[in-house]
Each structure stands twice: as structure tokens, then as C-alpha cells.
Short mmCIF file of C-alpha atoms in Angstrom, two decimals:
data_model
loop_
_atom_site.label_atom_id
_atom_site.label_comp_id
_atom_site.label_asym_id
_atom_site.label_seq_id
_atom_site.Cartn_x
_atom_site.Cartn_y
_atom_site.Cartn_z
CA MET D 2 -56.63 -0.13 -14.46
CA LYS D 3 -55.88 3.74 -15.87
CA LYS D 4 -54.31 4.40 -11.79
CA ILE D 5 -51.59 1.41 -12.35
CA LYS D 6 -50.63 2.69 -15.57
CA LYS D 7 -50.95 6.25 -14.50
CA ILE D 8 -48.13 5.12 -11.46
CA LEU D 9 -45.73 2.78 -13.53
CA LYS D 10 -46.04 5.69 -15.70
CA TRP D 11 -44.59 7.63 -13.04
CA LEU D 12 -42.07 5.01 -11.40
CA ILE D 13 -41.12 4.70 -15.51
CA ILE D 14 -40.64 9.08 -14.88
CA ILE D 15 -38.87 8.93 -12.02
CA LEU D 16 -36.11 6.20 -12.38
CA LEU D 17 -35.46 7.70 -15.15
CA ILE D 18 -34.89 11.04 -13.69
CA LEU D 19 -33.03 8.77 -11.33
CA GLY D 20 -30.73 6.70 -14.01
CA VAL D 21 -29.95 10.28 -15.65
CA PHE D 22 -28.55 12.10 -11.99
CA MET D 23 -26.60 8.72 -11.17
CA PHE D 24 -25.07 9.17 -14.96
CA LEU D 25 -24.32 12.83 -13.93
CA ASN D 26 -23.15 12.42 -11.02
CA ASN D 27 -20.71 9.65 -11.35
CA THR D 28 -19.22 10.06 -14.44
CA SER D 29 -15.72 10.63 -15.31
CA LEU D 30 -16.96 12.59 -18.64
CA LEU D 31 -18.25 15.94 -16.67
CA THR D 32 -15.37 16.32 -14.05
CA LYS D 33 -12.84 18.60 -13.97
CA GLU D 34 -9.73 17.89 -15.44
CA ARG D 35 -7.34 16.01 -12.91
CA ASN D 36 -4.00 17.48 -13.66
CA ALA D 37 -1.42 15.74 -11.35
CA LYS D 38 0.80 13.08 -12.34
CA PRO D 39 0.18 9.35 -10.47
CA LEU D 40 1.67 8.74 -6.89
CA LEU D 41 3.98 6.30 -6.96
CA LEU D 42 4.27 4.31 -4.10
CA ALA D 43 7.51 1.77 -4.32
CA HIS D 44 6.47 -1.71 -2.49
CA ARG D 45 9.82 -2.27 0.24
CA GLY D 46 11.86 0.71 -1.17
CA MET D 47 14.20 -1.14 -4.30
CA ALA D 48 13.36 -4.63 -3.72
CA GLN D 49 13.81 -7.89 -5.82
CA THR D 50 11.21 -9.44 -7.70
CA PHE D 51 9.82 -13.24 -7.55
CA HIS D 52 7.37 -14.99 -9.72
CA MET D 53 3.55 -15.52 -7.83
CA GLU D 54 2.69 -18.89 -9.12
CA GLY D 55 2.01 -20.84 -6.20
CA ILE D 56 2.69 -18.48 -3.84
CA THR D 57 0.97 -18.62 0.20
CA GLY D 58 1.98 -17.54 3.25
CA GLU D 59 4.12 -19.55 4.19
CA THR D 60 5.99 -19.38 0.84
CA CYS D 61 10.22 -18.38 1.49
CA THR D 62 10.05 -15.36 -1.79
CA ALA D 63 13.83 -15.00 -1.63
CA GLU D 64 14.33 -18.71 -2.82
CA ARG D 65 12.21 -17.66 -6.45
CA ILE D 66 13.92 -14.35 -7.60
CA TYR D 67 14.03 -13.50 -10.69
CA GLU D 68 17.50 -13.32 -11.95
CA PRO D 69 18.24 -9.83 -10.50
CA GLU D 70 18.83 -6.70 -12.26
CA HIS D 71 20.07 -4.40 -9.64
CA SER D 72 21.83 -5.44 -6.83
CA PHE D 73 19.35 -3.87 -3.81
CA LEU D 74 17.81 -5.24 -0.94
CA GLU D 75 14.18 -4.52 0.18
CA ASN D 76 13.48 -2.85 3.57
CA THR D 77 17.47 -1.14 3.39
CA ILE D 78 18.20 2.27 3.52
CA PRO D 79 20.10 2.18 0.13
CA SER D 80 17.36 0.42 -1.34
CA MET D 81 14.95 3.36 0.11
CA GLU D 82 17.58 6.07 -1.05
CA ALA D 83 17.33 4.18 -4.73
CA ALA D 84 13.47 4.08 -4.75
CA PHE D 85 13.33 7.91 -4.13
CA GLU D 86 16.24 8.91 -6.68
CA ALA D 87 14.08 6.78 -9.31
CA GLY D 88 10.99 8.75 -8.24
CA ALA D 89 8.98 7.39 -5.51
CA ASP D 90 6.60 9.82 -4.01
CA THR D 91 6.23 7.55 -1.16
CA VAL D 92 8.29 4.32 0.16
CA GLU D 93 6.50 1.29 2.12
CA LEU D 94 8.53 -0.65 4.54
CA ASP D 95 8.04 -3.40 6.88
CA ILE D 96 8.36 -3.13 10.47
CA GLN D 97 9.02 -6.48 13.66
CA LEU D 98 8.98 -5.16 17.12
CA THR D 99 12.42 -6.86 18.36
CA LYS D 100 13.28 -7.65 22.09
CA ASP D 101 14.30 -4.87 23.21
CA GLY D 102 11.11 -2.80 21.97
CA GLN D 103 12.56 -1.66 19.20
CA PHE D 104 11.47 -1.71 15.30
CA ALA D 105 13.34 -3.75 12.56
CA VAL D 106 12.82 -3.02 9.65
CA PHE D 107 12.03 -6.45 8.38
CA HIS D 108 9.91 -8.08 6.39
CA ASP D 109 9.63 -11.08 8.29
CA TRP D 110 7.95 -13.10 11.10
CA THR D 111 11.14 -15.48 11.32
CA LEU D 112 14.67 -15.26 9.94
CA GLU D 113 15.53 -18.63 8.03
CA CYS D 114 14.12 -17.12 4.48
CA ARG D 115 16.19 -14.38 3.96
CA THR D 116 19.20 -14.54 6.58
CA ASN D 117 21.80 -17.00 8.43
CA ALA D 118 19.77 -17.16 11.81
CA LYS D 119 17.07 -19.07 13.37
CA GLY D 120 13.74 -18.35 15.18
CA ASN D 121 11.47 -15.60 15.24
CA THR D 122 12.58 -11.44 14.53
CA ARG D 123 11.06 -10.95 17.56
CA ASP D 124 13.46 -13.19 19.95
CA TYR D 125 16.67 -10.68 18.70
CA THR D 126 17.37 -8.01 19.81
CA MET D 127 18.40 -4.83 17.28
CA LYS D 128 22.17 -4.76 17.78
CA GLU D 129 21.94 -9.18 17.25
CA LEU D 130 19.92 -8.17 14.03
CA LYS D 131 22.40 -5.77 13.01
CA LYS D 132 24.53 -8.93 12.82
CA LEU D 133 22.57 -11.12 10.58
CA ASP D 134 23.44 -11.13 6.49
CA ILE D 135 19.63 -10.52 5.46
CA GLY D 136 21.05 -11.11 1.44
CA TYR D 137 21.90 -14.71 2.75
CA GLY D 138 18.91 -16.86 1.37
CA TYR D 139 18.78 -15.13 -1.94
CA THR D 140 18.43 -16.69 -5.06
CA ALA D 141 17.34 -17.52 -8.39
CA ASP D 142 18.55 -20.80 -9.60
CA ASN D 143 16.38 -23.16 -6.93
CA GLY D 144 19.82 -22.91 -4.53
CA LYS D 145 22.69 -23.34 -7.15
CA THR D 146 24.20 -19.59 -6.10
CA TYR D 147 23.40 -16.95 -3.71
CA PRO D 148 24.27 -13.59 -5.27
CA PHE D 149 23.63 -11.47 -2.02
CA ARG D 150 25.33 -13.94 0.13
CA GLY D 151 27.53 -12.36 2.35
CA LYS D 152 26.81 -8.64 1.00
CA GLY D 153 23.46 -7.88 3.71
CA ILE D 154 25.71 -8.06 6.57
CA GLY D 155 24.35 -5.25 8.91
CA MET D 156 21.95 -4.21 6.72
CA MET D 157 18.84 -4.49 8.78
CA PRO D 158 17.83 -1.26 9.97
CA SER D 159 15.67 -0.09 12.56
CA LEU D 160 12.44 2.33 11.80
CA ASP D 161 14.79 4.92 14.16
CA GLU D 162 17.40 5.16 11.92
CA VAL D 163 15.60 5.31 8.62
CA MET D 164 12.98 8.17 9.86
CA ASN D 165 16.90 10.01 11.02
CA GLN D 166 17.89 9.15 7.18
CA PHE D 167 15.36 10.54 6.13
CA PRO D 168 13.47 13.15 7.71
CA GLN D 169 11.14 14.55 4.98
CA GLY D 170 10.60 11.39 3.68
CA ASP D 171 7.42 10.02 3.05
CA PHE D 172 6.58 6.38 4.19
CA LEU D 173 4.08 4.00 4.66
CA ILE D 174 4.58 1.65 7.15
CA HIS D 175 3.57 -1.91 7.56
CA ILE D 176 2.72 -3.27 10.88
CA LYS D 177 3.65 -6.98 10.29
CA SER D 178 1.13 -8.22 13.20
CA ASN D 179 -2.19 -8.62 14.46
CA ASP D 180 -0.50 -7.54 17.87
CA PRO D 181 -2.45 -4.57 19.39
CA GLU D 182 0.54 -3.69 21.27
CA GLU D 183 2.11 -3.14 18.57
CA GLY D 184 0.20 -0.34 17.68
CA GLU D 185 0.24 1.06 20.95
CA LYS D 186 4.14 1.04 21.20
CA LEU D 187 4.70 2.63 17.20
CA ALA D 188 1.92 5.38 18.29
CA GLU D 189 4.02 5.78 21.40
CA TYR D 190 7.56 6.17 19.10
CA LEU D 191 5.06 8.55 16.49
CA SER D 192 4.33 10.54 19.18
CA MET D 193 7.71 12.57 19.13
CA PHE D 194 7.51 13.53 15.92
CA SER D 195 6.15 17.00 14.55
CA GLU D 196 2.64 17.13 13.34
CA ASP D 197 4.00 18.37 9.87
CA ARG D 198 6.37 14.92 9.63
CA LEU D 199 3.14 12.72 10.32
CA GLU D 200 1.38 14.07 7.58
CA LYS D 201 4.16 12.58 5.32
CA VAL D 202 3.34 9.12 7.25
CA SER D 203 1.07 6.55 6.95
CA VAL D 204 0.57 3.30 8.94
CA TYR D 205 -1.51 -0.10 8.18
CA GLY D 206 -1.55 -3.38 9.38
CA GLY D 207 -4.24 -5.66 10.97
CA ASP D 208 -6.84 -4.22 12.72
CA GLU D 209 -5.84 -5.05 15.99
CA PRO D 210 -2.25 -3.16 16.26
CA ILE D 211 -4.50 -0.11 13.76
CA ALA D 212 -7.16 0.44 15.59
CA ALA D 213 -4.84 0.46 18.97
CA LEU D 214 -2.87 3.58 17.09
CA MET D 215 -5.91 5.22 16.03
CA GLU D 216 -6.98 4.73 20.01
CA GLU D 217 -3.86 7.28 20.47
CA MET D 218 -3.20 9.01 17.72
CA PRO D 219 -7.34 9.44 15.95
CA ALA D 220 -5.60 12.14 13.49
CA MET D 221 -2.97 9.25 11.81
CA ARG D 222 -3.95 8.14 8.63
CA VAL D 223 -3.99 4.79 8.71
CA MET D 224 -5.64 1.17 7.24
CA SER D 225 -6.61 -2.07 8.00
CA LYS D 226 -9.24 -4.33 6.39
CA ALA D 227 -11.89 -3.24 9.13
CA THR D 228 -11.01 0.35 7.98
CA LEU D 229 -10.84 -0.56 4.67
CA LYS D 230 -14.55 -2.10 4.92
CA GLU D 231 -15.99 0.66 7.21
CA CYS D 232 -15.29 2.95 4.22
CA LEU D 233 -15.77 0.91 1.00
CA LEU D 234 -19.06 -0.31 2.04
CA PRO D 235 -21.46 2.33 3.08
CA TYR D 236 -19.88 4.14 -0.24
CA LEU D 237 -20.72 1.84 -2.47
CA GLY D 238 -24.31 1.78 -0.80
CA THR D 239 -24.43 5.66 -0.63
CA GLY D 240 -21.43 6.64 -3.14
CA TRP D 241 -23.55 7.64 -6.26
CA THR D 242 -25.33 10.75 -4.15
CA GLY D 243 -22.03 11.53 -3.68
CA TYR D 244 -22.53 11.51 -0.22
CA VAL D 245 -18.65 10.60 1.26
CA PRO D 246 -19.00 8.60 4.83
CA ASN D 247 -16.99 9.56 7.96
CA SER D 248 -15.12 7.06 7.39
CA CYS D 249 -13.87 7.66 4.19
CA HIS D 250 -12.26 11.53 5.61
CA ASN D 251 -8.31 11.25 6.72
CA THR D 252 -7.86 7.85 6.31
CA GLN D 253 -6.06 5.30 3.43
CA LEU D 254 -7.22 3.34 0.82
CA HIS D 255 -5.16 0.18 -1.11
CA ILE D 256 -7.95 -1.18 -4.04
CA PRO D 257 -7.66 -3.98 -5.92
CA GLU D 258 -7.69 -2.95 -9.29
CA SER D 259 -10.80 -6.11 -10.06
CA TYR D 260 -12.54 -3.97 -7.50
CA THR D 261 -11.91 -0.18 -9.06
CA LYS D 262 -15.10 0.02 -11.41
CA LEU D 263 -17.20 -0.86 -8.17
CA LEU D 264 -16.95 2.20 -7.01
CA TRP D 265 -19.07 5.05 -7.85
CA GLY D 266 -17.28 7.70 -10.01
CA TRP D 267 -14.30 5.97 -10.99
CA PRO D 268 -11.65 7.46 -11.40
CA ASN D 269 -11.61 10.82 -11.82
CA LYS D 270 -14.92 11.63 -10.49
CA PHE D 271 -13.69 8.91 -7.06
CA LEU D 272 -10.60 10.78 -6.52
CA ASN D 273 -11.53 14.01 -6.51
CA ARG D 274 -13.87 12.83 -3.03
CA MET D 275 -11.14 11.12 -1.88
CA ASP D 276 -9.24 13.85 -1.87
CA ASP D 277 -11.21 16.38 -0.74
CA ALA D 278 -12.12 14.08 2.33
CA GLY D 279 -8.48 13.74 2.71
CA THR D 280 -7.85 10.43 1.85
CA ARG D 281 -4.99 8.92 -0.31
CA VAL D 282 -5.92 5.73 -2.62
CA ILE D 283 -3.24 3.33 -4.00
CA VAL D 284 -4.37 0.73 -6.45
CA VAL D 285 -2.86 -2.71 -6.11
CA ALA D 286 -2.58 -4.91 -8.55
CA GLY D 287 -5.00 -8.07 -9.35
CA ASP D 288 -7.25 -8.62 -6.94
CA GLY D 289 -4.89 -7.73 -3.85
CA SER D 290 -4.02 -10.71 -2.04
CA TRP D 291 -0.49 -10.92 -2.54
CA SER D 292 1.23 -7.05 -2.71
CA GLU D 293 1.32 -7.17 -6.84
CA GLY D 294 2.22 -4.14 -8.23
CA PHE D 295 2.17 -2.35 -11.30
CA ASP D 296 5.62 -3.75 -12.49
CA ARG D 297 6.00 -2.85 -15.88
CA PRO D 298 5.54 -0.62 -18.72
CA GLU D 299 2.42 -2.72 -19.60
CA ASP D 300 0.96 -3.31 -16.80
CA LEU D 301 -0.17 0.17 -17.23
CA GLU D 302 -2.35 0.33 -19.43
CA ARG D 303 -4.67 -1.68 -17.08
CA LEU D 304 -5.63 1.83 -15.64
CA PRO D 305 -7.81 4.45 -16.96
CA ASP D 306 -6.38 6.98 -19.49
CA ASP D 307 -4.74 9.91 -17.44
CA TYR D 308 -5.08 8.29 -14.40
CA SER D 309 -3.37 10.16 -11.22
CA GLY D 310 -4.16 8.51 -8.39
CA GLY D 311 -1.32 6.39 -6.09
CA ILE D 312 0.07 3.50 -7.65
CA TRP D 313 1.95 0.31 -5.87
CA THR D 314 4.49 -1.18 -7.92
CA ASN D 315 7.53 -3.27 -7.01
CA ARG D 316 9.67 -1.98 -9.47
CA ILE D 317 10.28 1.89 -9.18
CA ASP D 318 12.63 1.40 -10.91
CA LEU D 319 11.50 0.92 -14.29
CA ILE D 320 7.62 2.18 -13.45
CA ALA D 321 8.83 5.90 -12.57
CA PRO D 322 11.34 6.90 -15.51
CA ILE D 323 7.65 6.68 -17.64
CA TYR D 324 6.17 9.60 -15.76
CA LYS D 325 9.05 11.36 -15.61
CA ASN D 326 9.45 11.72 -19.46
CA GLU D 327 6.32 12.42 -19.71
#
């Protein structure tokens, strides 16, 4: 009996020591202060926003926009210029492969929702896509009026135009398909740029195209569901020790805010560890299902005090001034 008590006593002591170690090794209270301001990511540049109720993968979001508060259309050069001017550190954009092997900067697989054309985006050449009105389908009153109809003709840019227009711009490129060929073609395109230029480019998308891109460009900062799991699942198991798995190095993490508290060392200790690993951390609002962002000043109240990681927003015009004026 005495032996059992002695074993239990030592077990309790060990658990207490382990608990103290885990706390001290992961609390942000004892972490060096992070003085940097958050990195602000403008989703699709300066874009029209829409209500999320009942949204599915088949929803035409152009048909449910809020009453417009600005004149910009997503994924256009003017919208990117406005986003950078407003204070965006990086701009997210979507790409679709065209019939003639170029990359169109456009969100949808099909054209019916936003434009005056029908069919798949990839069945058109870039020249043909340039003739479309990408503002055609937007409405805030169930089709009574179309405030951007006729104003989006010729405004769908190619990825090449974007890169030429913003030679120093920081971009997050979204491959919208799960086609490995698109990853290969994007790698072929990006390989033409210098290492310095590619330091300001990240790519995310389906598992297969991202894997294909990584095969060709292993130094590229990328993210997919697979790479996210490969990093975070091991980290959840070992992060309490301070160990950062190799799969968390030189990558990109888009973390839904509802999951952040599960991360060892959140926020500052975790962010410091990822900084040291060369990894960029972006927090997405909600559970991450539909690219929800921190779009109103009150949304920022859900973030930790003095948070200095990345913030995903659909309203850079409302969020950036808060940090500019601090």
C-alpha cells in the first residue's frame, strides 16, 4: 500500500511539473511583445459583399449583394489598386485557366452568375473573356436594378496583366479547381519571375494542383487542406513542447477563428513560432467555410488584444483605417 501511495505521490508531482512546464512554455503572458501591426489581406481586392444566410457552393453571390457602398468589382485591377491604397498588405485573387492556356482573374467556374455570357470560363479564350461585362449580374434588390451592368466590359484581367500592373504587389493566388494541370501551368508561369518577386506571392487551392505546384516549386509558400492538416495535426500533438513540425515551415496557414484557441501558444507564442518557421498565419472569420472575413470594426473585438498576425477581410476600406489611425 505504501508503495502505491509513493508511486501516486510521484505521479502527481510529475503531472504538476508537466502542467507548469506546459503553461510557461505556451502562455503569451511571458512572451516577448509583438509590436508589429496585423497583416491585412483584402479578399478579392475591394469587392461587393453579400449576405451569407443559406449560402451553398451553387449560390450566385452576385444576386445577393448588399446595397453598394463603393463602385469596385472584385478581381479587377481597379479593385486591387483601391485595396492597396486603402491599406492592404496583400490582395487575394482567383484564377481560372482559359481555352488558350492563360490565367483569367475571375472567381467563377461558369459565366452565368456575373457576366452576360454562358458556359464554362475555361471554354473561352482570354480575348473572348475580355469582351464580357463582368458587372452584368450584380443586384441588391432581387433583380429590380443592376447597378454595375454595362460598367464591367473589358475589366476581367489576366494574371499576367495583374503581375505587370503591380510589380511589387503582395498577392495570394487562389487556384479555384482541383486540377493538377493548373498547378503545373501556374508553376511554369511563376518560374519566370525572380526569387525576390516570388517572396511576395503565395498560392492556395485544391490538394492536387497545390501538390503539383510544390513538386515544381518546393520553395513556394502554398496552402491546401492537405498542407494545413499536415502542419496543424502534428502541432496539436507536440506543440506544447515548443516543437514546430517540418510541415509547418515555409508555408501558409489560414486558420478559422473558431479553432484558434486549440493552438498551443495562441496567440503570441504561436505567431512567434510560425514567424521563426517562415510561415504566414491568416485568421479567417467563423469556421472558415465560406471565406468570411473581419469586415466591420466590431468584428475585430473578437481577436486577442494587440493581435499582430494576418487578418482576412472583405472590407479593407473599413478595416485598414482602424490600424492606420492607431
